[in-house]
Amino acid sequence: MNGADMLCDVLLVNDIDVCFANPGTSEMHFVAALDRKPQMRCVLGLAEGVVTGAADGYARMADKPAATLLHTGPGLANGLANLHNARRARTPMVNVVGDHATYHLKHDAPLTSDIEGLARPMSHWVGRIESAAGVRTRTEEAYREAQMRRGVSTLILPADAAWGEVQPETLGPVTLPQPPAISADLLSAAGAALRSGRRAVIILAGRALRAGALETAGRIAAATGAALFSQTSDRTARGAGRVAARPVPYNVDQAVQALREFEVAICLGGHAPVGFFAYPGKPGAMLPADCEVIQLAEHEHDLAGALEALAAEIGVRGDAPFVAGRFNQREIAAPNGVLDADSISVAVARALPEDAILIDEAITSGGRLTALSPGLVPHDHVPLTGGAIGEGIPLAVGAAIACPQRKVVAMQADGSGMYTVQGLWTQARENLDVVTVILSNRAYAILQGEMRNVGVNNFGRNARRMLDLDSPDLDWCLIARGMGVEAARADTIEQFIDLFGTALTRKGPFLIEARI
Amino acid sequence: MNGADMLCDVLLVNDIDVCFANPGTSEMHFVAALDRKPQMRCVLGLAEGVVTGAADGYARMADKPAATLLHTGPGLANGLANLHNARRARTPMVNVVGDHATYHLKHDAPLTSDIEGLARPMSHWVGRIESAAGVRTRTEEAYREAQMRRGVSTLILPADAAWGEVQPETLGPVTLPQPPAISADLLSAAGAALRSGRRAVIILAGRALRAGALETAGRIAAATGAALFSQTSDRTARGAGRVAARPVPYNVDQAVQALREFEVAICLGGHAPVGFFAYPGKPGAMLPADCEVIQLAEHEHDLAGALEALAAEIGVRGDAPFVAGRFNQREIAAPNGVLDADSISVAVARALPEDAILIDEAITSGGRLTALSPGLVPHDHVPLTGGAIGEGIPLAVGAAIACPQRKVVAMQADGSGMYTVQGLWTQARENLDVVTVILSNRAYAILQGEMRNVGVNNFGRNARRMLDLDSPDLDWCLIARGMGVEAARADTIEQFIDLFGTALTRKGPFLIEARI
């Protein structure tokens, strides 16, 4: 066997059995090794942003990492923006990046680049395999680091390490250490804060937003009067019967307003919320300057366990009451009037199927669905985490592969959707059960708002040419069909309701272009 | 005025008047400043690979840099693969990458990343503007470095440097130093080598492949018997009346065979040729081990001047004879039979219009056109330089904007074309005079060949799933029309000849999907 075979075996024995890929010449021995392992599912993306975004979506829903296969520095580079999102989502992932044979690097051949340099800003761990003999150890390290840190591991595989001979070995799963313990001091401080009568907020992120952790947080909130907020995270359990934490608003003024009353904040997963961008004269930290922040747990901790420990610290029992969403989906009135982001959100909310995965890259078109979510059937919300647009379509790919029995509904803005539109082809090829709703406003609408924020209200030619997506209008139905995905266009809310209902009754990918 | 206005003014006074852009919130003040400068042409790309690839194509043909406008680390990341190609093409370019306000970085907001770290592997120069007061100096430095080094400058613009007030100043163009002088010792060594009777080869790259420089090289070759070879470069002047240097073959065995007789090599622009990839048991250097290499000039030198100096060194006059391509385009017989890469190349060769710009990302489908090129009308050949696939469509965008009076013919493989397919929309919006020929073989055919090279002839499911682009087939005509580009499909060579002829008679973008 060769190094590439060993790499496959180490991945498989650690239960990594999906590889999102776009290979090149330097990875041919790895492709050949994958070809000898039919138990590995290889999924091709026609651009690397699809590959890394799909691996992100997969791990968020499968709760285990996928591998990626990327071709040298440029292939990695194309996937970096969605690695940035994965890094912010704290998604475990093992990127395998092929490189020239070790002895070929000195020639500075055309595809040579500084792969470590490219990988480092978007990875939690970067390592290079030195030779075939080092494949096992280095791959196990990449896997361990991805799981322990909850993050992106990038493993560089030189061609000669892939093709070099290695001795077969008996492999077993990597032993992962227990998550680090929660600090007793912080726990005691958080407990004291909640009992102190000060106005307290618990701010949750990451795995603190799974159903069980939310329920514990809800019990603490009900017992103490603390408020619950959430930060944009890998995924959030939403719907009736679940505890709803209020999202920290994206808008700086609204966020400051929402958090202004608090004297103490207890953070789990994420840190104290900050402005997405800086604006002249506006604050960067969203909590009041004199609000005490207790950073109780990081992403690496057992966040559900940390919440249980906090509940125990203040004497809240596991059967204490909590406030959960009340099911009222059937009472939502059918929208009528104009087709816009609001009416579409209502229509999607009314029809959302049980256990749906709601991918959210709606950007300016998203808010109403979140407001309605506590009354809907239980579902998972999977948003853009790092602000690197162009992940919605790939996230849907990965989520659908992770959870083939669940319907994926992807709310997708048009501007960001175009970044990785190639992912529609993968949806078609893998026959993934995804309904994509394109909120087609023919503009980078968020930027038009930001331009007004900087005082420009009358856009000249250059601003229009950079912020409008019209002339020509994109025809999403043609683009989708060109990649093998069935599609239809809605110009009225009635058409949209009809199309969305039909799309939910069938299996396989479908795209609705909603012209808002 | 603010820092963003100053940045625009410095670009404009240095004759950078095209900005390829995909902005975000942190660049809104720069967008507003560009909006106040109608003399700057802003061209939107719907993904950053289009932006950077277009800037590469523009500068290759305009012989002056364009600016790009990219949104923070992820926006830059999406453009890195084509910056890699630009770096290998030695294309001068000024990338302006927006970043958070300086004081906001400490918050590690979601879009924060190590922009310098991302930029460095694919840039010749990276600099960060510290404040509004530093905009002028830093921008002038970025421009100077791009021109002097012939390379990619990446200039990081924090939002507060853009919106901060600056005093107006009287600006003038940056004074560029003369290119470095050619070493007299190397010149004398090269002259001696050519006179020595040893079998010599002159290997040209970059601006040594412009018409005038090629003519000088042709005079030297005719006088001394030296062979002329070319390496893949930003652009090459081809066609009747021009000196044809033979491309170093991509295939390692063929390259070694082509160069095996030489005892001395004189390199201008590029270095001694190396294998694109390493293969077990095959050499990395393409010249014989005992071949002397004289590196006469680098990209930063005046390569045409270096060739003239070499001619003078050996007494070859400016009116000495040279062998040029003989015009025989009209004698090429119309292809018939199957529609394949070969027959398409012949059809394109027969119909190629005077002064055409031939963009070449045909990958496995390219060779015949190059063989026929010495007999065709004069034209420029603009190929993929760095092996980072996905640049053909953006290169065509940039070349068409640089040279609106010339027809752009883009020979585009399907797999690589999908990487930056979004560029078709920019072709439509800007009404660019580009005929794109998609050589649709529904496969990463080059990789299928490479798999056979590593000894795998019977592909299993995983290999097929990673190397085939079928199931579903891409419908390029629908995709192109969805982005506003007229398109038609050819299934026979007769249909192709007909469509290509029609496409040449009209202005504006047109795409032909040739199903080979």
CSV table of C-alpha atoms in Angstrom, one decimal, chain B residues 51-344:
chain,number,residue,atom,x,y,z
B,51,VAL,CA,-12.4,40.4,-10.7
B,52,THR,CA,-8.7,39.4,-10.4
B,53,GLY,CA,-8.7,37.4,-13.6
B,54,ALA,CA,-10.1,40.3,-15.5
B,55,ALA,CA,-7.5,42.7,-14.0
B,56,ASP,CA,-4.9,40.2,-15.2
B,57,GLY,CA,-6.3,40.0,-18.7
B,58,TYR,CA,-6.7,43.8,-18.8
B,59,ALA,CA,-3.1,44.6,-17.9
B,60,ARG,CA,-1.7,41.9,-20.2
B,61,MET,CA,-3.4,43.6,-23.1
B,62,ALA,CA,-3.4,47.3,-22.0
B,63,ASP,CA,0.2,47.2,-20.9
B,64,LYS,CA,-0.8,49.1,-17.8
B,65,PRO,CA,-2.2,48.1,-14.5
B,66,ALA,CA,-5.9,48.0,-13.4
B,67,ALA,CA,-7.0,48.3,-9.9
B,68,THR,CA,-9.2,45.8,-8.1
B,69,LEU,CA,-11.5,46.4,-5.2
B,70,LEU,CA,-11.9,43.4,-2.9
B,71,HIS,CA,-13.8,43.0,0.4
B,72,THR,CA,-11.7,42.0,3.4
B,73,GLY,CA,-9.9,38.7,3.7
B,74,PRO,CA,-12.6,36.4,2.3
B,75,GLY,CA,-13.1,38.7,-0.8
B,76,LEU,CA,-9.3,38.6,-1.4
B,77,ALA,CA,-9.2,34.9,-0.8
B,78,ASN,CA,-11.8,34.3,-3.5
B,79,GLY,CA,-9.5,36.2,-5.9
B,80,LEU,CA,-6.2,34.5,-5.0
B,81,ALA,CA,-6.2,31.7,-7.5
B,82,ASN,CA,-6.2,34.2,-10.4
B,83,LEU,CA,-3.7,36.4,-8.6
B,84,HIS,CA,-1.5,33.3,-8.6
B,85,ASN,CA,-1.9,33.3,-12.4
B,86,ALA,CA,-1.2,37.0,-12.6
B,87,ARG,CA,1.9,36.5,-10.4
B,88,ARG,CA,3.1,33.9,-12.8
B,89,ALA,CA,2.3,36.1,-15.8
B,90,ARG,CA,4.1,39.0,-14.1
B,91,THR,CA,1.1,41.2,-14.5
B,92,PRO,CA,1.3,44.6,-12.8
B,93,MET,CA,-1.9,45.1,-10.7
B,94,VAL,CA,-3.0,47.1,-7.7
B,95,ASN,CA,-5.4,45.3,-5.5
B,96,VAL,CA,-7.2,47.4,-3.0
B,97,VAL,CA,-8.5,45.3,-0.2
B,98,GLY,CA,-10.8,46.9,2.4
B,99,ASP,CA,-10.5,46.0,6.0
B,100,HIS,CA,-12.2,46.9,9.2
B,101,ALA,CA,-11.5,50.3,10.8
B,102,THR,CA,-8.1,50.0,12.6
B,103,TYR,CA,-9.6,50.2,16.1
B,104,HIS,CA,-12.2,47.6,15.3
B,105,LEU,CA,-9.7,44.8,14.6
B,106,LYS,CA,-9.2,44.1,18.3
B,107,HIS,CA,-12.8,42.9,18.5
B,108,ASP,CA,-12.1,40.0,16.1
B,109,ALA,CA,-15.5,40.6,14.4
B,110,PRO,CA,-16.8,37.8,12.2
B,111,LEU,CA,-15.2,39.1,9.0
B,112,THR,CA,-11.8,39.7,10.6
B,113,SER,CA,-8.9,37.7,9.2
B,114,ASP,CA,-5.2,37.9,8.6
B,115,ILE,CA,-5.3,39.8,5.2
B,116,GLU,CA,-1.5,40.2,5.0
B,117,GLY,CA,-1.1,36.5,5.5
B,118,LEU,CA,-3.5,35.7,2.8
B,119,ALA,CA,-2.1,38.2,0.4
B,120,ARG,CA,1.6,37.5,0.7
B,121,PRO,CA,1.8,34.1,-1.1
B,122,MET,CA,0.2,35.6,-4.2
B,123,SER,CA,1.6,39.1,-4.2
B,124,HIS,CA,4.9,40.7,-5.0
B,125,TRP,CA,4.2,43.5,-2.6
B,126,VAL,CA,1.8,43.8,0.4
B,127,GLY,CA,1.2,47.0,2.3
B,128,ARG,CA,-1.3,48.3,4.8
B,129,ILE,CA,-2.4,52.0,4.9
B,130,GLU,CA,-2.0,53.1,8.5
B,131,SER,CA,-4.3,56.1,8.4
B,132,ALA,CA,-5.9,58.6,6.0
B,133,ALA,CA,-2.7,60.7,6.1
B,134,GLY,CA,-0.8,57.7,4.8
B,135,VAL,CA,-3.0,57.0,1.8
B,136,ARG,CA,-1.0,58.9,-0.8
B,137,THR,CA,2.4,57.5,0.0
B,138,ARG,CA,1.3,53.9,0.4
B,139,THR,CA,-0.8,54.0,-2.8
B,140,GLU,CA,2.1,55.5,-4.8
B,141,GLU,CA,4.3,52.8,-3.3
B,142,ALA,CA,1.9,50.0,-4.4
B,143,TYR,CA,1.8,51.4,-7.9
B,144,ARG,CA,5.6,51.8,-8.1
B,145,GLU,CA,6.2,48.3,-6.9
B,146,ALA,CA,3.6,46.8,-9.3
B,147,GLN,CA,5.3,48.5,-12.2
B,148,MET,CA,8.9,48.1,-11.2
B,149,ARG,CA,8.7,44.4,-10.3
B,150,ARG,CA,6.0,43.7,-12.9
B,151,GLY,CA,3.8,42.1,-10.3
B,152,VAL,CA,0.9,42.0,-8.0
B,153,SER,CA,0.6,44.8,-5.3
B,154,THR,CA,-1.9,44.3,-2.6
B,155,LEU,CA,-2.8,47.4,-0.7
B,156,ILE,CA,-4.9,47.1,2.5
B,157,LEU,CA,-7.3,50.0,3.1
B,158,PRO,CA,-8.8,50.1,6.6
B,159,ALA,CA,-12.3,51.7,6.7
B,160,ASP,CA,-11.1,54.6,8.9
B,161,ALA,CA,-8.2,55.4,6.6
B,162,ALA,CA,-10.9,55.6,3.8
B,163,TRP,CA,-13.3,57.8,5.7
B,164,GLY,CA,-10.7,60.0,7.5
B,165,GLU,CA,-10.1,63.5,6.3
B,166,VAL,CA,-7.0,64.5,4.3
B,167,GLN,CA,-5.8,67.7,2.9
B,168,PRO,CA,-5.9,68.0,-0.9
B,169,GLU,CA,-2.5,67.9,-2.5
B,170,THR,CA,-1.2,68.5,-6.0
B,171,LEU,CA,-0.5,65.1,-7.4
B,172,GLY,CA,1.7,64.0,-10.2
B,173,PRO,CA,2.5,60.6,-11.8
B,174,VAL,CA,5.0,58.5,-9.8
B,175,THR,CA,8.5,58.6,-11.3
B,176,LEU,CA,9.5,55.1,-12.2
B,177,PRO,CA,13.2,54.2,-12.3
B,178,GLN,CA,14.7,52.8,-15.5
B,179,PRO,CA,14.7,49.0,-15.6
B,180,PRO,CA,17.9,47.5,-14.2
B,181,ALA,CA,20.8,47.1,-16.6
B,182,ILE,CA,21.7,43.8,-18.2
B,183,SER,CA,24.9,42.3,-16.8
B,184,ALA,CA,27.8,42.9,-19.2
B,185,ASP,CA,29.3,39.6,-18.0
B,186,LEU,CA,26.2,37.6,-18.8
B,187,LEU,CA,25.9,39.4,-22.2
B,188,SER,CA,29.4,38.5,-23.0
B,189,ALA,CA,28.9,34.9,-21.9
B,190,ALA,CA,25.8,34.6,-24.0
B,191,GLY,CA,27.5,36.1,-27.0
B,192,ALA,CA,30.4,33.7,-26.6
B,193,ALA,CA,28.1,30.8,-26.3
B,194,LEU,CA,26.3,31.7,-29.5
B,195,ARG,CA,29.6,32.0,-31.3
B,196,SER,CA,31.1,28.9,-29.8
B,197,GLY,CA,29.5,26.4,-32.2
B,198,ARG,CA,27.8,24.6,-29.3
B,199,ARG,CA,24.2,23.7,-29.8
B,200,ALA,CA,22.4,26.6,-28.3
B,201,VAL,CA,18.8,27.4,-27.5
B,202,ILE,CA,17.3,30.8,-26.6
B,203,ILE,CA,14.3,30.4,-24.3
B,204,LEU,CA,12.0,33.4,-24.2
B,205,ALA,CA,9.2,34.4,-21.8
B,206,GLY,CA,7.1,37.4,-20.9
B,207,ARG,CA,7.8,40.6,-22.9
B,208,ALA,CA,10.4,38.8,-24.9
B,209,LEU,CA,7.4,37.3,-26.8
B,210,ARG,CA,6.1,40.6,-28.1
B,211,ALA,CA,6.5,41.1,-31.9
B,212,GLY,CA,9.6,43.4,-31.9
B,213,ALA,CA,11.5,41.3,-29.4
B,214,LEU,CA,10.7,38.1,-31.2
B,215,GLU,CA,12.0,39.7,-34.4
B,216,THR,CA,15.3,40.5,-32.8
B,217,ALA,CA,15.5,36.9,-31.4
B,218,GLY,CA,14.7,35.7,-34.9
B,219,ARG,CA,17.6,37.6,-36.3
B,220,ILE,CA,20.0,36.2,-33.7
B,221,ALA,CA,18.6,32.7,-34.4
B,222,ALA,CA,19.0,33.0,-38.1
B,223,ALA,CA,22.5,34.3,-37.8
B,224,THR,CA,23.8,31.8,-35.3
B,225,GLY,CA,21.6,28.7,-35.8
B,226,ALA,CA,20.4,28.8,-32.2
B,227,ALA,CA,16.9,27.4,-31.6
B,228,LEU,CA,14.1,29.6,-30.2
B,229,PHE,CA,11.7,28.2,-27.6
B,230,SER,CA,9.0,30.0,-25.6
B,231,GLN,CA,7.6,29.4,-22.2
B,232,THR,CA,3.9,30.0,-21.2
B,233,SER,CA,3.7,33.7,-20.7
B,234,ASP,CA,1.3,36.7,-20.3
B,235,ARG,CA,0.9,37.0,-24.1
B,236,THR,CA,2.7,36.0,-27.2
B,237,ALA,CA,2.6,37.7,-30.6
B,238,ARG,CA,1.7,35.1,-33.2
B,239,GLY,CA,0.8,34.9,-36.9
B,240,ALA,CA,2.2,35.5,-40.3
B,241,GLY,CA,5.2,37.9,-40.5
B,242,ARG,CA,6.1,37.2,-36.9
B,243,VAL,CA,8.9,35.0,-35.6
B,244,ALA,CA,7.5,31.8,-34.0
B,245,ALA,CA,9.3,30.4,-31.0
B,246,ARG,CA,8.5,26.8,-30.3
B,247,PRO,CA,6.6,26.3,-27.0
B,248,VAL,CA,8.3,24.0,-24.5
B,249,PRO,CA,6.0,21.0,-24.4
B,250,TYR,CA,3.8,20.5,-21.3
B,251,ASN,CA,4.4,16.8,-21.3
B,252,VAL,CA,7.6,16.0,-19.5
B,253,ASP,CA,8.8,13.3,-21.9
B,254,GLN,CA,8.1,15.5,-24.9
B,255,ALA,CA,9.9,18.5,-23.3
B,256,VAL,CA,13.0,16.4,-22.5
B,257,GLN,CA,13.0,15.1,-26.0
B,258,ALA,CA,12.6,18.6,-27.5
B,259,LEU,CA,15.5,20.0,-25.5
B,260,ARG,CA,17.8,17.0,-25.3
B,261,GLU,CA,20.3,18.2,-27.9
B,262,PHE,CA,21.2,21.5,-26.4
B,263,GLU,CA,24.5,22.3,-24.7
B,264,VAL,CA,23.8,25.9,-23.7
B,265,ALA,CA,20.6,27.7,-23.0
B,266,ILE,CA,20.1,31.5,-22.8
B,267,CYS,CA,17.0,32.4,-20.9
B,268,LEU,CA,15.2,35.8,-21.0
B,269,GLY,CA,12.2,36.5,-18.8
B,270,GLY,CA,11.6,33.0,-17.5
B,271,HIS,CA,14.1,30.6,-16.0
B,272,ALA,CA,15.2,27.2,-17.3
B,273,PRO,CA,12.1,25.2,-18.0
B,274,VAL,CA,10.9,22.7,-15.4
B,275,GLY,CA,8.2,20.0,-15.3
B,276,PHE,CA,4.7,21.3,-14.5
B,277,PHE,CA,4.4,18.3,-12.1
B,278,ALA,CA,6.8,15.7,-10.7
B,279,TYR,CA,6.3,12.1,-11.8
B,280,PRO,CA,8.1,9.1,-10.2
B,281,GLY,CA,11.3,8.4,-12.1
B,282,LYS,CA,11.1,11.4,-14.4
B,283,PRO,CA,13.3,14.5,-14.2
B,284,GLY,CA,12.1,17.9,-12.9
B,285,ALA,CA,14.5,20.0,-15.0
B,286,MET,CA,13.7,19.8,-18.8
B,287,LEU,CA,17.2,20.7,-20.1
B,288,PRO,CA,19.9,18.1,-20.1
B,289,ALA,CA,21.8,18.0,-16.8
B,290,ASP,CA,25.0,19.1,-18.5
B,291,CYS,CA,23.4,22.0,-20.4
B,292,GLU,CA,24.9,25.4,-19.4
B,293,VAL,CA,22.2,27.9,-18.5
B,294,ILE,CA,22.8,31.6,-18.9
B,295,GLN,CA,20.1,33.6,-17.2
B,296,LEU,CA,20.5,36.7,-19.3
B,297,ALA,CA,17.5,38.7,-18.1
B,298,GLU,CA,14.6,38.6,-15.7
B,299,HIS,CA,11.0,39.9,-16.1
B,300,GLU,CA,12.0,43.2,-14.5
B,301,HIS,CA,14.6,43.9,-17.3
B,302,ASP,CA,13.9,45.5,-20.6
B,303,LEU,CA,13.7,42.2,-22.5
B,304,ALA,CA,13.5,43.7,-26.0
B,305,GLY,CA,16.5,45.8,-25.1
B,306,ALA,CA,18.4,42.7,-23.8
B,307,LEU,CA,17.8,40.9,-27.1
B,308,GLU,CA,19.0,44.0,-29.0
B,309,ALA,CA,22.1,44.1,-26.8
B,310,LEU,CA,22.7,40.4,-27.5
B,311,ALA,CA,22.3,41.0,-31.2
B,312,ALA,CA,24.8,43.8,-31.0
B,313,GLU,CA,27.2,41.7,-29.0
B,314,ILE,CA,27.5,39.2,-31.8
B,315,GLY,CA,27.3,41.7,-34.6
B,316,VAL,CA,23.8,41.0,-35.9
B,317,ARG,CA,22.4,44.1,-37.4
B,318,GLY,CA,18.9,45.4,-37.1
B,319,ASP,CA,18.2,44.7,-40.7
B,320,ALA,CA,19.5,41.2,-40.7
B,321,PRO,CA,17.2,38.5,-42.0
B,322,PHE,CA,14.9,36.4,-39.9
B,323,VAL,CA,12.4,33.6,-40.5
B,324,ALA,CA,8.8,34.6,-40.0
B,325,GLY,CA,5.5,32.8,-40.4
B,326,ARG,CA,4.3,32.7,-44.0
B,327,PHE,CA,0.6,33.6,-44.4
B,328,ASN,CA,-1.4,30.5,-45.4
B,329,GLN,CA,-4.6,30.9,-43.5
B,330,ARG,CA,-6.7,30.9,-46.7
B,331,GLU,CA,-5.2,27.6,-47.8
B,332,ILE,CA,-6.3,25.7,-44.7
B,333,ALA,CA,-8.9,23.2,-45.8
B,334,ALA,CA,-12.3,23.3,-44.1
B,335,PRO,CA,-12.4,20.5,-41.5
B,336,ASN,CA,-15.0,17.8,-41.8
B,337,GLY,CA,-15.8,14.6,-40.0
B,338,VAL,CA,-16.2,14.5,-36.3
B,339,LEU,CA,-16.5,17.5,-34.0
B,340,ASP,CA,-13.4,17.3,-31.8
B,341,ALA,CA,-10.7,19.6,-30.4
B,342,ASP,CA,-8.7,19.1,-33.6
B,343,SER,CA,-11.4,20.0,-36.1
B,344,ILE,CA,-12.6,23.0,-33.9
